[in-house]
Short mmCIF file of N, CA and C in Angstrom, two decimals:
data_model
loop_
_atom_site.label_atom_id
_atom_site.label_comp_id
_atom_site.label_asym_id
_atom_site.label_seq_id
_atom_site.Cartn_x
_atom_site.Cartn_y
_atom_site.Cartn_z
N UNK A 1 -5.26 20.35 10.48
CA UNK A 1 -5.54 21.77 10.56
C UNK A 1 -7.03 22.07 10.33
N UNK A 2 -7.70 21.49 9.27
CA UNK A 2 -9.16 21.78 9.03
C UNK A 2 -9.92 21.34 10.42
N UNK A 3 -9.50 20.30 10.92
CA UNK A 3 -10.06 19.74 12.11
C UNK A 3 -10.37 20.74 13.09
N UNK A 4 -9.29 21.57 13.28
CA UNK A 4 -8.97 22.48 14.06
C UNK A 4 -10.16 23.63 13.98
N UNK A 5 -10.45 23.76 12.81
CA UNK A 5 -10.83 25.09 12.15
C UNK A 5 -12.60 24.78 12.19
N UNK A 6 -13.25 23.33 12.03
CA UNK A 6 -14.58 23.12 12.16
C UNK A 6 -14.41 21.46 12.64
N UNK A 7 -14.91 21.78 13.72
CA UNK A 7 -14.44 19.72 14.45
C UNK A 7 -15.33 19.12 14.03
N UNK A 8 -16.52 19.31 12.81
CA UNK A 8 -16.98 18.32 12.47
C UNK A 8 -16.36 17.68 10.78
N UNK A 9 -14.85 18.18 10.56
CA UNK A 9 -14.47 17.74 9.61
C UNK A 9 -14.04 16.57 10.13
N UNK A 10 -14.22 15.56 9.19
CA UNK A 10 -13.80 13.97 9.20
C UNK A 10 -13.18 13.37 8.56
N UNK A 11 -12.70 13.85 7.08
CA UNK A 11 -12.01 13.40 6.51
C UNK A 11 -11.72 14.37 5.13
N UNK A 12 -11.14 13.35 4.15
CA UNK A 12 -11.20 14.12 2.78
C UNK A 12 -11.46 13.23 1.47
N UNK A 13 -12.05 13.28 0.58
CA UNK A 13 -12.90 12.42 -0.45
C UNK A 13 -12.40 13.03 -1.71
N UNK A 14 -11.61 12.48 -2.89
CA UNK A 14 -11.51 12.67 -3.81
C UNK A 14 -10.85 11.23 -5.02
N UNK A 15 -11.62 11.50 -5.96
CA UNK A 15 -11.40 10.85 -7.22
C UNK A 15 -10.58 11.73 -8.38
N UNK A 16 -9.16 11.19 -8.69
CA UNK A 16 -8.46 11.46 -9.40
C UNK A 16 -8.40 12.12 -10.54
N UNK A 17 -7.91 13.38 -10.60
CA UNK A 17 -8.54 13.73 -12.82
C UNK A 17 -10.03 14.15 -12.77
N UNK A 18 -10.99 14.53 -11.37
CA UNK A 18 -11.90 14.98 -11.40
C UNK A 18 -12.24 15.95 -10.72
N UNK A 19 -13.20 16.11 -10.53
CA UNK A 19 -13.82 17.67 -9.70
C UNK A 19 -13.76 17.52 -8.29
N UNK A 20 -13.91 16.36 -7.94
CA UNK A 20 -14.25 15.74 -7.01
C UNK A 20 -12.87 15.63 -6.00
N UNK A 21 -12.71 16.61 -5.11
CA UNK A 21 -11.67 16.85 -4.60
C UNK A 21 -12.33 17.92 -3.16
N UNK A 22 -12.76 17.02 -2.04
CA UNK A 22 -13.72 17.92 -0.70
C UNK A 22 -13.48 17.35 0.46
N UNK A 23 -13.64 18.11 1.11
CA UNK A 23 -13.87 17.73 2.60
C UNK A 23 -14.96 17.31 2.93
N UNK A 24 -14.84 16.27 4.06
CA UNK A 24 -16.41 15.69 4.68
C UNK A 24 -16.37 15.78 5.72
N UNK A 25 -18.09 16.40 5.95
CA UNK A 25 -18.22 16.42 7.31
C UNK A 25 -18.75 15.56 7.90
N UNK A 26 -19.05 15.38 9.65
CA UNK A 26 -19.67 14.68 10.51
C UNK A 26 -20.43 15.23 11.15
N UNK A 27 -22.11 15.22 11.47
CA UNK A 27 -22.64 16.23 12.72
C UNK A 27 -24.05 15.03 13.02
N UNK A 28 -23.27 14.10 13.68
CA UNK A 28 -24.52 13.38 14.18
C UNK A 28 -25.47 13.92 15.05
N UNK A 29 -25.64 14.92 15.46
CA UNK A 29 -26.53 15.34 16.32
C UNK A 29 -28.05 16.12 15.34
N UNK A 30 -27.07 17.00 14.02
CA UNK A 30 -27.72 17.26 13.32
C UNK A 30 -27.52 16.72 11.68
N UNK A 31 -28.26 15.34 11.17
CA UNK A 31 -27.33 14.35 10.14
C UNK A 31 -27.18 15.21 8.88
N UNK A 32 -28.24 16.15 8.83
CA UNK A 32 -28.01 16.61 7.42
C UNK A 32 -27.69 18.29 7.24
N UNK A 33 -26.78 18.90 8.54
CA UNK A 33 -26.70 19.87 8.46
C UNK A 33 -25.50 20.38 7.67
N UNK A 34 -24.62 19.43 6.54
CA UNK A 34 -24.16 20.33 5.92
C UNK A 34 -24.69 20.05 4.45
N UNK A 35 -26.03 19.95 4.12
CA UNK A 35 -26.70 19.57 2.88
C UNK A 35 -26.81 20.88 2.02
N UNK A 36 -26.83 22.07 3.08
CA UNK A 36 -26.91 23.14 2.71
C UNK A 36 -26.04 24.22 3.28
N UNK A 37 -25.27 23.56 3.43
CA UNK A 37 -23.97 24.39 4.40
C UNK A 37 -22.49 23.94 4.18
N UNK A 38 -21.53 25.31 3.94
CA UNK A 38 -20.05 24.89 3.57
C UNK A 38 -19.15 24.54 4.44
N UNK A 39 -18.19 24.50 4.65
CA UNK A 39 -17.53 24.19 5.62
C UNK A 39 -17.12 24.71 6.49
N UNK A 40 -17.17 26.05 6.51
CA UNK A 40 -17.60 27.33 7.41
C UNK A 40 -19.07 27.63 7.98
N UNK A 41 -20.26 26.59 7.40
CA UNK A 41 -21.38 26.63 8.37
C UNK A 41 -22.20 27.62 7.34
N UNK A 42 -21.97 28.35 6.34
CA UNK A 42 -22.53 29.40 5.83
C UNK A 42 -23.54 28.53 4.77
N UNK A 43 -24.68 29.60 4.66
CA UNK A 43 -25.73 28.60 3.84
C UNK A 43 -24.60 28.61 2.48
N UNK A 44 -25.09 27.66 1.38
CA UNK A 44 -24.31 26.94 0.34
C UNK A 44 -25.49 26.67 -0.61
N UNK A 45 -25.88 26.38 -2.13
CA UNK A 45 -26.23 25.31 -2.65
C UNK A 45 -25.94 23.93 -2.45
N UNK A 46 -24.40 24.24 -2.97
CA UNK A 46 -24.15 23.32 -3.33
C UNK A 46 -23.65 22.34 -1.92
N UNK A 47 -24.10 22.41 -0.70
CA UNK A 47 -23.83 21.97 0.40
C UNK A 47 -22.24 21.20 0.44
N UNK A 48 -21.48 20.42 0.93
CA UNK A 48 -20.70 20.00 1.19
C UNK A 48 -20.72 18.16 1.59
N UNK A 49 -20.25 17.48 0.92
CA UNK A 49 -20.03 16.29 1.09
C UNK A 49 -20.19 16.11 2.70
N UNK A 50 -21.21 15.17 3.05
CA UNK A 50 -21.08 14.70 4.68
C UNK A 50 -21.23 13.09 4.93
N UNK A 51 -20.24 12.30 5.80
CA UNK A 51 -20.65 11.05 6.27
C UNK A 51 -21.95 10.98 7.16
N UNK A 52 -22.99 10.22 6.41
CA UNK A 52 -24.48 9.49 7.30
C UNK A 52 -23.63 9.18 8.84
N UNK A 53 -25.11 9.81 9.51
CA UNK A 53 -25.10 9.83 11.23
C UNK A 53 -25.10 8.67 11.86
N UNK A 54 -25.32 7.88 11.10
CA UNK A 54 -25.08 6.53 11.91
C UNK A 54 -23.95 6.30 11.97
N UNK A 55 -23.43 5.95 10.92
CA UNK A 55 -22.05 5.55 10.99
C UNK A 55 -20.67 6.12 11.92
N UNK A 56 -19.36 5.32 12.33
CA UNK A 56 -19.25 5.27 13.77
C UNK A 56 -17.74 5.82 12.45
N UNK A 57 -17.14 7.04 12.13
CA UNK A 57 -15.90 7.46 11.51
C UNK A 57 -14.93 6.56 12.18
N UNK A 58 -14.49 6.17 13.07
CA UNK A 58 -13.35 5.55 13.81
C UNK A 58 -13.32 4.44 13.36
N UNK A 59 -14.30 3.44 13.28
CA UNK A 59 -14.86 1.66 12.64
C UNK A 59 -13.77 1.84 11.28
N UNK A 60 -13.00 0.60 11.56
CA UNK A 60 -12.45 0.18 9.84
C UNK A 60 -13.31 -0.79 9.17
N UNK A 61 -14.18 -0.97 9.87
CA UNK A 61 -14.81 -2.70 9.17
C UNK A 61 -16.24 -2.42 8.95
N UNK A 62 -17.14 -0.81 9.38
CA UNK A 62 -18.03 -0.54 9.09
C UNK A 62 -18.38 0.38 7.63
N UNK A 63 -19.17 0.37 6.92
CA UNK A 63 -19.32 0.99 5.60
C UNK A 63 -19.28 2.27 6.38
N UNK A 64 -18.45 2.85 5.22
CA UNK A 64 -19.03 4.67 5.65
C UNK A 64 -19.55 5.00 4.44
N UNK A 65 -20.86 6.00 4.24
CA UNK A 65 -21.65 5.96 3.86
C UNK A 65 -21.54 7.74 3.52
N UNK A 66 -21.03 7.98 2.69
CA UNK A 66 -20.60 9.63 2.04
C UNK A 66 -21.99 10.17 0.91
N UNK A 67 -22.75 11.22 1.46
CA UNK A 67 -23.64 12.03 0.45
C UNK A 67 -23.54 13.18 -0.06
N UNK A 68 -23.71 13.76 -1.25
CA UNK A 68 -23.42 14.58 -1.77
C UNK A 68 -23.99 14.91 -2.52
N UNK A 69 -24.54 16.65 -3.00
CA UNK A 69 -25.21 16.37 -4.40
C UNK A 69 -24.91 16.08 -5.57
N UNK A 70 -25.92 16.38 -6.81
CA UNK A 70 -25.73 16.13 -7.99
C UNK A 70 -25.77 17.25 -8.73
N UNK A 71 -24.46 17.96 -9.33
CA UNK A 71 -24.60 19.33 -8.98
C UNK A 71 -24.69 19.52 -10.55
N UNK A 72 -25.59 20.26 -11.55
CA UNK A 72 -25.46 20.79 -12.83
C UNK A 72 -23.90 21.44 -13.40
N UNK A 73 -23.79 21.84 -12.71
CA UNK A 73 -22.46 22.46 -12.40
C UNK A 73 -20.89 21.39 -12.43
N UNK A 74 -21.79 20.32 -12.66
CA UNK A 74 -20.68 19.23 -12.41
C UNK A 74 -19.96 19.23 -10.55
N UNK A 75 -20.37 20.22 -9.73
CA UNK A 75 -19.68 19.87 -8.50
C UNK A 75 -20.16 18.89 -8.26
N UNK A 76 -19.88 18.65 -6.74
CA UNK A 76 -20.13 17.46 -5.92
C UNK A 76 -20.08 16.66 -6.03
N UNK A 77 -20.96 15.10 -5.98
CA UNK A 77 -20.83 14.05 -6.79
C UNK A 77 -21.25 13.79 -7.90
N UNK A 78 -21.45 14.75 -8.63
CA UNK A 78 -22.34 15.03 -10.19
C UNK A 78 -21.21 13.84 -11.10
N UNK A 79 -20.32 13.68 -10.88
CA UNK A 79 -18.76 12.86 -11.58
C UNK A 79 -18.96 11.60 -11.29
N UNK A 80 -20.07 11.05 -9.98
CA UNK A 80 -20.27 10.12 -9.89
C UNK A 80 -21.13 9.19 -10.93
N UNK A 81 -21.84 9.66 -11.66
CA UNK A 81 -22.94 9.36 -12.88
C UNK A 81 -21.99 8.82 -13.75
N UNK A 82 -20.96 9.43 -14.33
CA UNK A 82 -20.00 8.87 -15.02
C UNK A 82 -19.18 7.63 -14.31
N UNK A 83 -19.75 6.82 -13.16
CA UNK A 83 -19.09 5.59 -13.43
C UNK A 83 -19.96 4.57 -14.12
N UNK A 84 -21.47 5.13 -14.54
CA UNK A 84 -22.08 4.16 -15.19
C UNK A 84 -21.40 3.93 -16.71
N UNK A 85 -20.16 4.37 -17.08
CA UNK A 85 -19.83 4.10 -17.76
C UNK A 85 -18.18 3.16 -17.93
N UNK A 86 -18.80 2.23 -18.49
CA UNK A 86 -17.32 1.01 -17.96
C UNK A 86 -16.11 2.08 -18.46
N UNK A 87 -15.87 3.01 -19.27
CA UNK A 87 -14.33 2.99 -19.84
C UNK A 87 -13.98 4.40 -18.88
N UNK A 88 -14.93 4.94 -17.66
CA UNK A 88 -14.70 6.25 -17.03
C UNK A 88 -14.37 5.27 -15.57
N UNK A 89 -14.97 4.26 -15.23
CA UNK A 89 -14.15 3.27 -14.27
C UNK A 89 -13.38 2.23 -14.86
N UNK A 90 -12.81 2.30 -15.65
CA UNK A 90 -11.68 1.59 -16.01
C UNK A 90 -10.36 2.75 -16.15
N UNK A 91 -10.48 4.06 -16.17
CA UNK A 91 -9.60 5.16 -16.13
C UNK A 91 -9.84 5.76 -14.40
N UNK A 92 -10.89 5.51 -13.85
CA UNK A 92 -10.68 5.62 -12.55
C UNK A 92 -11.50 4.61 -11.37
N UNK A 93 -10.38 3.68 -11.19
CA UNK A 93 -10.84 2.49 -10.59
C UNK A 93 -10.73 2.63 -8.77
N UNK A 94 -10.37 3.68 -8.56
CA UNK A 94 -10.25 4.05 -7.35
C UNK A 94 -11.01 6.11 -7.02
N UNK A 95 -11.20 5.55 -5.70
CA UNK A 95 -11.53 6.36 -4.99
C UNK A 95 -10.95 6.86 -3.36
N UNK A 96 -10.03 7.54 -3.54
CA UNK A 96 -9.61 8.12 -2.15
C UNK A 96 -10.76 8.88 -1.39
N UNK A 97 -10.45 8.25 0.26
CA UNK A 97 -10.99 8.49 1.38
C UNK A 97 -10.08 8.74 2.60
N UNK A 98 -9.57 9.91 2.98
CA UNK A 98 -8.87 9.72 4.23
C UNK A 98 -9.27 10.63 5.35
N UNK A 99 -9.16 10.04 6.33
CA UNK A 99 -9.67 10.29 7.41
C UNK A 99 -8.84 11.19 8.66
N UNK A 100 -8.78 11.31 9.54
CA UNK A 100 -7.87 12.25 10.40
C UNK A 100 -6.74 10.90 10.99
N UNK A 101 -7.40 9.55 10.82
CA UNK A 101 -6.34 9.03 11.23
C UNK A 101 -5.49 7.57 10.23
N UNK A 102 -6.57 7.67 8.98
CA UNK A 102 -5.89 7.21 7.94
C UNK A 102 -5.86 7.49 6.50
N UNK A 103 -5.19 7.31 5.92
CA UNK A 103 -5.44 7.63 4.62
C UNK A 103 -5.64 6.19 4.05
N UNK A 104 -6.71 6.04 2.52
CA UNK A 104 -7.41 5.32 2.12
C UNK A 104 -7.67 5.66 0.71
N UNK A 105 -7.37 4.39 -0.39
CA UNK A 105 -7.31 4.33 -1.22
C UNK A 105 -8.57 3.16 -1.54
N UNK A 106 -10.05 3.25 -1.96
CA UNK A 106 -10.91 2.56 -1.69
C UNK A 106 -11.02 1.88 -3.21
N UNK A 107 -10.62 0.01 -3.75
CA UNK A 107 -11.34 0.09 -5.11
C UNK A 107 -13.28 0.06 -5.66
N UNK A 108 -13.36 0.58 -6.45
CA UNK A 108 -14.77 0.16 -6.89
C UNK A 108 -14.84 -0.71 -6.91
N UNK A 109 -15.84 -1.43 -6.10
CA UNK A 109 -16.12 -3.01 -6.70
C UNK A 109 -17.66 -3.05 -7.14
N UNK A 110 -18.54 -2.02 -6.77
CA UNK A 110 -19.59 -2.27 -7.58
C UNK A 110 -20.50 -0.59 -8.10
N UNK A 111 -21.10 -0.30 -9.18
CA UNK A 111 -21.87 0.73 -9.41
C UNK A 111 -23.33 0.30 -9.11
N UNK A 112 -24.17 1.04 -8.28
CA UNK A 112 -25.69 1.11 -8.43
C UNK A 112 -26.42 1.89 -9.13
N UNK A 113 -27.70 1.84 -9.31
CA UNK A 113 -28.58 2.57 -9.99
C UNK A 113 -29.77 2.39 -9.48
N UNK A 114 -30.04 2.78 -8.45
CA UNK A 114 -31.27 2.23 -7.41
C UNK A 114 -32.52 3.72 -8.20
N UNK A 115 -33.82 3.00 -7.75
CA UNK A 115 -34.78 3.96 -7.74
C UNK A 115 -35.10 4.30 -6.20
N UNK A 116 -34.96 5.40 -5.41
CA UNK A 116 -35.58 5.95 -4.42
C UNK A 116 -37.09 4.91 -3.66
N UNK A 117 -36.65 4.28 -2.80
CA UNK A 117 -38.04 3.31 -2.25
C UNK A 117 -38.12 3.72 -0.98
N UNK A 118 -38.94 3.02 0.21
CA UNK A 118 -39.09 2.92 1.06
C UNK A 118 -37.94 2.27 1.84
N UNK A 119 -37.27 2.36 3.08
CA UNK A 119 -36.13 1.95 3.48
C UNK A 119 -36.04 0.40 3.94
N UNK A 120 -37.06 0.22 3.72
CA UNK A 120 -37.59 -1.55 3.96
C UNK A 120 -37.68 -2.48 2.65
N UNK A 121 -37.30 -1.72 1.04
CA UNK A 121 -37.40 -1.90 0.21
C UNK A 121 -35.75 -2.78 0.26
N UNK A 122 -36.01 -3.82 -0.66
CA UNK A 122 -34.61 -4.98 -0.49
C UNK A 122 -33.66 -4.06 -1.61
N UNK A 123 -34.12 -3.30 -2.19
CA UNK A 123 -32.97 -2.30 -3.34
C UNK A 123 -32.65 -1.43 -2.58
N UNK A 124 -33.00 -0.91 -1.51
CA UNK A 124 -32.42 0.07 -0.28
C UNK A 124 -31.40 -0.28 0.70
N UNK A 125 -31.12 -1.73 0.57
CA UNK A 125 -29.74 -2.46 1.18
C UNK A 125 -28.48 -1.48 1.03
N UNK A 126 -28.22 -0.70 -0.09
CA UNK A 126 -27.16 -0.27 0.27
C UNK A 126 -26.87 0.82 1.04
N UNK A 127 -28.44 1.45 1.84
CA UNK A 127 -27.80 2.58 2.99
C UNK A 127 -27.97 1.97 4.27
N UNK A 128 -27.95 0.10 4.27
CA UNK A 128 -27.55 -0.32 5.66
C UNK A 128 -25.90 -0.31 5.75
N UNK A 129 -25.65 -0.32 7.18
CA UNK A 129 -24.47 0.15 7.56
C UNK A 129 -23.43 -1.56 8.21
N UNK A 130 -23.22 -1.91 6.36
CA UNK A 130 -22.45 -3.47 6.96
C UNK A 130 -21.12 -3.32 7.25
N UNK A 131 -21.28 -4.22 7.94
CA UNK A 131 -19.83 -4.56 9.19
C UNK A 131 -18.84 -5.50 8.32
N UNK A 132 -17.93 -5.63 7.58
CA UNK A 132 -17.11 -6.34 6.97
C UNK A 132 -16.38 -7.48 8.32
N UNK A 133 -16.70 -6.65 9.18
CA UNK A 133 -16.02 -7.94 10.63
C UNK A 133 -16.59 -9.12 10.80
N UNK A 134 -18.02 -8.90 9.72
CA UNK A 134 -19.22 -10.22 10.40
C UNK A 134 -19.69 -10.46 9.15
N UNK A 135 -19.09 -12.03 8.44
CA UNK A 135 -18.95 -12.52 6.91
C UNK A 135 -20.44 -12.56 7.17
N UNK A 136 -21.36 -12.69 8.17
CA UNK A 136 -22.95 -12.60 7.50
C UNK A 136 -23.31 -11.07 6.54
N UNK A 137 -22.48 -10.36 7.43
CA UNK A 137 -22.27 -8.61 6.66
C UNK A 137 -22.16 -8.63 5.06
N UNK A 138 -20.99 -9.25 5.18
CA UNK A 138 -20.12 -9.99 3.61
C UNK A 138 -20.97 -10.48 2.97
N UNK A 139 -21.22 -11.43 3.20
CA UNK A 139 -22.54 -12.13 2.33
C UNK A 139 -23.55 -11.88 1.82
N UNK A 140 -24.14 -10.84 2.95
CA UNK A 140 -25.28 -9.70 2.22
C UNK A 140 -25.26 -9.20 1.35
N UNK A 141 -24.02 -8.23 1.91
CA UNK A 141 -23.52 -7.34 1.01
C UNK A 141 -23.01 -7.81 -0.51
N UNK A 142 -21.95 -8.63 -0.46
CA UNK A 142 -21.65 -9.48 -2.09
C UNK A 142 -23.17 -9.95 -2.88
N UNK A 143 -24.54 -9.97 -2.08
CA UNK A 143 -25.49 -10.99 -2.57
C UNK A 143 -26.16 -9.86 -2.51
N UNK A 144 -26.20 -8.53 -2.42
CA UNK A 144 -26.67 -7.44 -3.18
C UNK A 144 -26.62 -6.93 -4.23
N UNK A 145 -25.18 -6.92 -3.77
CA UNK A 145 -24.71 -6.53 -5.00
C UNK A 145 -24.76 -7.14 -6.45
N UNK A 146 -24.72 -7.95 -6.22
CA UNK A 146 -24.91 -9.38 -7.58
C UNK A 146 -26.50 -9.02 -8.06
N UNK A 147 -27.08 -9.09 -7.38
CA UNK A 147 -28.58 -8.14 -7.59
C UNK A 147 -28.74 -7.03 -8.23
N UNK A 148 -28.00 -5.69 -7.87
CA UNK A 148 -28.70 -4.56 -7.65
C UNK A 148 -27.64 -4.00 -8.50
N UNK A 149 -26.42 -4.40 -9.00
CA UNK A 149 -24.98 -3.96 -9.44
C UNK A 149 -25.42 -3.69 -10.47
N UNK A 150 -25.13 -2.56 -11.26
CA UNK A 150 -25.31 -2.17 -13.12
C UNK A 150 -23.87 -2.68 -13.49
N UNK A 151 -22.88 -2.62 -12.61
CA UNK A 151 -21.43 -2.82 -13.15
C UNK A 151 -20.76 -3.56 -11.79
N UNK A 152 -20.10 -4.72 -11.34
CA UNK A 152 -19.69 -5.48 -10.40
C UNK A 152 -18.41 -5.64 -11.04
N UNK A 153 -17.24 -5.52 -10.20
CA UNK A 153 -15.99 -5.38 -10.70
C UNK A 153 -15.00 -6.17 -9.52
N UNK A 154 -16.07 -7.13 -8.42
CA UNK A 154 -15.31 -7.61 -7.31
C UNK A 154 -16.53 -8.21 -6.19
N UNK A 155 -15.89 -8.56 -5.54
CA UNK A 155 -16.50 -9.04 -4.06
C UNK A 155 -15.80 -8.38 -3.25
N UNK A 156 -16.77 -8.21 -2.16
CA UNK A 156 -16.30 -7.79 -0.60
C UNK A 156 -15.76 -8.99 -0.01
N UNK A 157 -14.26 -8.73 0.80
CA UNK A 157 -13.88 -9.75 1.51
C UNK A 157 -14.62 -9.36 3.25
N UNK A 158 -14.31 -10.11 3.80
CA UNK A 158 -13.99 -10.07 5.63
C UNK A 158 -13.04 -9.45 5.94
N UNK A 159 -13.59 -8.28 6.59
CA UNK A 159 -12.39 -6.78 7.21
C UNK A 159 -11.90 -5.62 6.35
N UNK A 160 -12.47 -5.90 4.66
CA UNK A 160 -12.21 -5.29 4.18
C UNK A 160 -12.59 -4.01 4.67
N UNK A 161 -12.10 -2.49 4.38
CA UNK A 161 -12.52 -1.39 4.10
C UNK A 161 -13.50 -1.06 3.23
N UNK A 162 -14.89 -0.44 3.34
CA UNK A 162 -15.62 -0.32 2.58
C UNK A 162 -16.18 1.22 2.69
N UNK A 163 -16.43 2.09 1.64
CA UNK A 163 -17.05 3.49 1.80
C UNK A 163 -17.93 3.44 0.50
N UNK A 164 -19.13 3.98 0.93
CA UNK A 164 -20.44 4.37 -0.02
C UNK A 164 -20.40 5.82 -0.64
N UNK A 165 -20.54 6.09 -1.91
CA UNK A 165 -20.80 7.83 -2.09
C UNK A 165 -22.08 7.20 -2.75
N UNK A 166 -22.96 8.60 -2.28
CA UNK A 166 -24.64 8.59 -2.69
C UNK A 166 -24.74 9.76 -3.24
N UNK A 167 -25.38 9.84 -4.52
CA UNK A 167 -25.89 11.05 -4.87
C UNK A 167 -27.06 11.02 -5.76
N UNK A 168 -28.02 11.78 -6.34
CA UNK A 168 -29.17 11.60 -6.67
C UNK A 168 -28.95 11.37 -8.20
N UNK A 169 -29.51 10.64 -8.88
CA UNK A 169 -29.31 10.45 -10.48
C UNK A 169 -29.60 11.74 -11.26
N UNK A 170 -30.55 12.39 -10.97
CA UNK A 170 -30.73 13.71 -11.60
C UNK A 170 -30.33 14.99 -11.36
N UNK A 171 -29.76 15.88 -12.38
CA UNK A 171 -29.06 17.02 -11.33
C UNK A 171 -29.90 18.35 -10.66
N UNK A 172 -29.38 18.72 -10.03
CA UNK A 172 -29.74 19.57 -9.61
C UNK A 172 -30.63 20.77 -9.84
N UNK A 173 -31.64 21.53 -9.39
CA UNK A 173 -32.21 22.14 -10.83
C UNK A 173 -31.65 23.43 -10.13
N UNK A 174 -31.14 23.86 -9.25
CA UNK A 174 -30.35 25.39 -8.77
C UNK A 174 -28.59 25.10 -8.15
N UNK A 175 -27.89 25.82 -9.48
CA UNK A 175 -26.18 25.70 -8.69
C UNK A 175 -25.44 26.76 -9.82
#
C-alpha cells in the first residue's frame, strides 16, 4: 500500500524495543532527496531513512546500504550509537529489513566507528557496495571488518544477505 502511495518506497527498517521503526526510500535519480524530506515529499528535519543510489533494491547478494540521521531527539538512527555498547547488542542482535518482495531479519555481525575520510580512504570500505555472490566480495569484506570492527560478532558467508545503516556519530544540532 505505501508503494502505492509514493513509488519510491522500498522497504521497511526497524530494530526491536526501539524508536527505530520507518520506511525507506529509493530515488536514484535524485540520491539524497529524502535527507530532508518525509515520505510525502514535504520538507522534514528529520528527513527519512533512504537506501544509497547505487545500490540495485532487487540484488539479494548485494549490500544495501541504509542512511539516516542522528537525531537529538533520539529519532532516526540516533539508537544506532547504542550498539557501541556490547549489552544493547546482546539485547538486540538483530535488525529487520523488508522489502516489497521480502521480508528480512538481518544479524549484526559487526559495529563501526569510522572517522569521515576521503572515499579512497581504506576505512571508507564500508560504503563500497559488496556482492556476497563473489567470495573475493567476502573476503574483503570479513578482512575489513577484522580491521575497522569496534565490536565483530561473525563473518560474512557467500550469498549471504547483507544491509548497512549509516548515521553520523554526533547528533544533530536542529530536531
Amino acid at each position: 500500500d505505501l508503494a502505492a502511495i509514493n513509488p519510491d518506497f522500498v522497504g521497511w527498517v526497524s530494530i526491536a524495543d526501539t524508536i527505530v521503526d520507518y520506511p525507506v526510500m529509493y530515488s536514484p535519480s535524485e540520491p539524497q532527496r529524502y535527507l530532508h524530506r518525509d515520505f510525502d515529499t514535504h520538507h522534514s528535519v528529520t528527513g527519512i531513512p533512504f537506501l544509497d543510489a547505487r545500490c540495485d533494491p532487487a540484488s539479494l547478494t548485494e549490500n544495501k546500504i541504509l542512511y539516516a540521521h542522528n537525531m537529538r531527539s533520539g529519532q532516526m538512527f540516533a539508537q544506532l550509537i547504542s550498539y557501541l555498547e556490547p549489552e544493547f547488542l546482546k539485547t538486540h542482535p538483530t535488525i529487520g529489513f523488508d522489502t516489497l518482495t521480502r521480508k528480512g531479519d538481518y544479524s549484526v555481525f559487526a559495529v563501526l566507528q569510522i572517522n569521515l575520510a576521503n572515499m579512497d580512504d581504506p576505512s571508507m570500505q564500508c560504503y563500497r557496495l559488496f556482492d556476497t555472490s563473489e567470495q573475493q566480495d567476502v573476503d574483503a569484506l570479513n578482512a575489513y571488518t577484522l580491521e575497522y570492527a569496534v565490536i565483530r560478532t561473525g563473518e560474512v558467508q557467500q550469498y549471504d544477505h547483507i544491509i548497512s545503516l549509516s548515521t553520523c556519530q554526533h547528533l544533530g544540532s536542529i530536531d
